[in-house]
Each structure stands twice: as C-alpha cells, then as structure tokens.
Amino acid sequence: MGDFAKGLVEPLARRWSGAMSGAVVCFWLVGIVFYLAGAPPRRIDCSGDDATEAHLVCLMTRHGGFGIGVATALALGIVVMSALLTVWCAPGVLNLLSGAWPDVPLLRWWARRRIAAHHGQRARVVAAMQPTTNNVLEVRRASAASAARRHYPKGSATLQPTRIANVLAAAEQRVAERHGLDMELCWRPLVEVVDQAVRTRLKSASSLIVTRAQAVLFAAGLLAWTWLLPAWWARGVYAVCCLLLVRIACRAVAAAVEAYCDAAEDTFLLHRTGLYCALGFPLPTTTQAERSQGRELSRYLAKRSLPPVTFDWTVSPVLPQPSPQPPTTPGGGQP
C-alpha cells in the first residue's frame, strides 16, 4: 500500500478496540459451547490416584487457589493474544481486500475476471444514472447510482479487481484531476498541516476501518469450530453462515473505506492551501494554474528533477525577542 492507503490502518495499528476484545471473547465462548454440546460434561471423580494427572479440573483442584489463578491467567492470556493477533493481521486483511495479491498465475487470472466483472458493474451503474421518467423511485435509484459511480475510476485501464481498490483509485484520480496533486505523495504532509479537529475525524474513520477488518478475521476464524459439530448437515449450515458473515464484514470494510476516502477528499478540498503555504509554493490563482502547480508540487515531493522553484514564504518566521530587564541601581541592586 502507498502512503495514503497505509493511513487507513496506521493510526490504530498498535491498539485494539473494546468491541473487538468482546468479539474475541465471543469467539472462544462459541468454541466452548460447541465442545460441551458435542461432549456433555460428566461427573469428575478426583479421588483416584491418577485423577490429578488425567483431568485439568483435578489438577486445578489439587493446587487450590494457586491452580485456579494460573488457569484464569492462562485463559486471559489466550484472549489477549488472540486480540493482538487480529490487530497484527488487520493490515494484511486490508492488503488482500485492496487487491494487493501475490503475482501468481491463478491470482492473475482471478484478477482479470474480477476487473471484467467490475467493468460490467460500472456500465450498469452509468446506465442507471439516467432516469427514464420522473418517478420518485427512479429518481432515487439514479441518485444512488450517481453515488456508486463516484467510487469507480474513469477508464478501463484504471479499474481494479476489488471494490476497495476501485474506491482508492477513484479518490486518487479525482484529486489529481481537480488539483493536480498526487494523493500518495501529498497525504502525509497534508495531515501534518491540518488542525486537530480534522485529524480527529480522519482518525475516527481509520478506527472504523481497522475494527471492521478485525471483524473479517473474527468471522473467518469462526470456521475453526466447524469440526466440533456432530452432524454433517449442521457443519454445512454453520460454514455457510460463517461465510455470509465474512461477506457482510468485507462489505462493511468497503463502506468504511468509502467514508474515509470522502473525508480525505474533503481534506484536500479545504486545506490544500495550507499545504502550499507550508511548503513555500506560490498559491495558484486559476484552475489551470492549480493543476500545473499541483503536478510541480507532487514532483517536488517525489524528489524528481524539475525546474528551480521560487518559494513564496508568505509568513516570515518571528524570532523570539529578549524579555526586558528591570532597571538596576548603580550598585547593581533593584531600585
């Protein structure tokens, strides 16, 4: 992922939310319930000579409160490590959902299939943007189609194999067409110059993406308990339900990415002048000049060769002035 796409996950890459911790607890509870349903609890006799070595409950009972404390700490450690694992895997999930797949023949073939499918979907969306009548329902469908078209890039060469990849490509394309700025190169400097309220909004949008990416892992992990079900038909129904949850979670991630990209575009629209001023580039005066200067600024950030730039530092730095000293008497004391 580039700098902009990495911003989807970096603000919360080292934390997990309370909701996801609850989901991890739910994951383990589902496994325990399935295990108990398949093997009903029986009376445990810990009075035998080999009972303490045969059953964990007997081993805990043998050591009293210490054994119970160790077992509780072990259970909490498993839950915490599971939550940390979902955080560690969240960027990988976003990579897969954004089409960053290994370059192997099977995945290349699948990517071409998905691009063709998105090409047809975009054509249907464009066709639905023109209502044939003034019917309220058709007008609403046309409005929904216009919103959906916003998340597809123009041109066949820019189509991507996944919904999230198309959303990112469309946002980068619009920023380049409107302002001449490269979203990947300008994103980090732009975030540095915006105020705290904008950063909070972007962080909240990023937090939602990370939480939903972890939900994808949680839904996929539920498949691990399939073997605990006794009947084959129960296993089939449970597996289908888990796959449906995975699909719903993936759609939720895509919706969160769309909201994040909309917030990012608004940030460029409202705060790009701060980026020009912070870097010392002259502010553009016309639309055409903005596109040209935006491309120059992007080349400057990419450290490519370009003609000399005349910087325009509109705000000169103010040096701190020494504080006035109180007058002293000839003897060196205070008056």
Steps between C-alpha positions, in 0.01 A plus 500: 500500500609858440514781758131583462385138516724436801316780675198274511658286770798680652319717760381186682757247385620440855167496686176312500153622589285382788241374253757275334614368838139404563489328161809295590336392827190406301717297262638285782158467665358362174776240494436402864125471442551282191746281688264450793210432263698227329640352824250557787668551837521194724562455867869538575646284776824645625542249781699246294874482507541598134211749485719807549702407195196405290286812515576872508225564755658254739839661448355843583323361807817336623683834515205694642487874444840505332384257234181694437699824472744349250212363290325841503820680402555248221146555369541879508836470326341297219229765454753787498732322257204429271406868502860600425506249215197666339672839527819363345307338214271799427743669252534169315122472473482851355778413256303201374176698478679776307625257235865477612522131412809288430603494136411140417317370189182397682459837674580689179221307327263574790595870495414521129164336571426745779603801290264386224222462757560852634503632143150361448385627838626850421317494164175405676549777753557758225186382319295532820612862549254620231138451616252444218208659688444744783388221730625556855641148527693533174639836605617347828657207315678747270629689803626176657664407168676837486638440849616151399663635182707731715687199635611373159795656316471617140649295219541126459873501574444636852242242610610281789401144600335591834247752619740660749775531239256677266395739777863592567579536129193721443593731789859537377377563146259777605761680713747489210241628250374781723816620670788336313618349830623146542303360793768247591777761518307787656303312764752497785601870468133598474410317821783683676359846417131444576350587837421255778129477416577370151752252637242373747250447220753309290608294799139405576447392140821297512396343830178378343692336214735317737215377720309365199814338358539320830137394473588327171763299686253418775236379254755290310640358825159366599547240226758334727221362720320324215654161586349514850146464365377139502287482182621566146195711417562718808857549389386605153242749631748643749772539233259679265396737780865577576573574134200733490639680805835534323331650195299744712814602688689558173218722375512691828875557454440631148233741627740627767773552237255700287427727798873538567572595137216755504652655812843501335365675189333761719834553673670568167217728392502717814861488618721473191590869532661417834714241321617759245580753771683249720722391209557856374334447161313799352125467526332434161265767371298305239378146449749429225783652702402287798524177301841600364635611837353194667695277264816702570446467875451124463823470300676701769377261771600203285855649485502485124691742279302817429573864414606726787205603717464852635374452852245743639521508878193711574556484875853586608625332816481721810810481716444510875584837651699519825286588798566851639713513814392722790720805559769467762667750729869592447583258779347209310191462720132546425371853541 
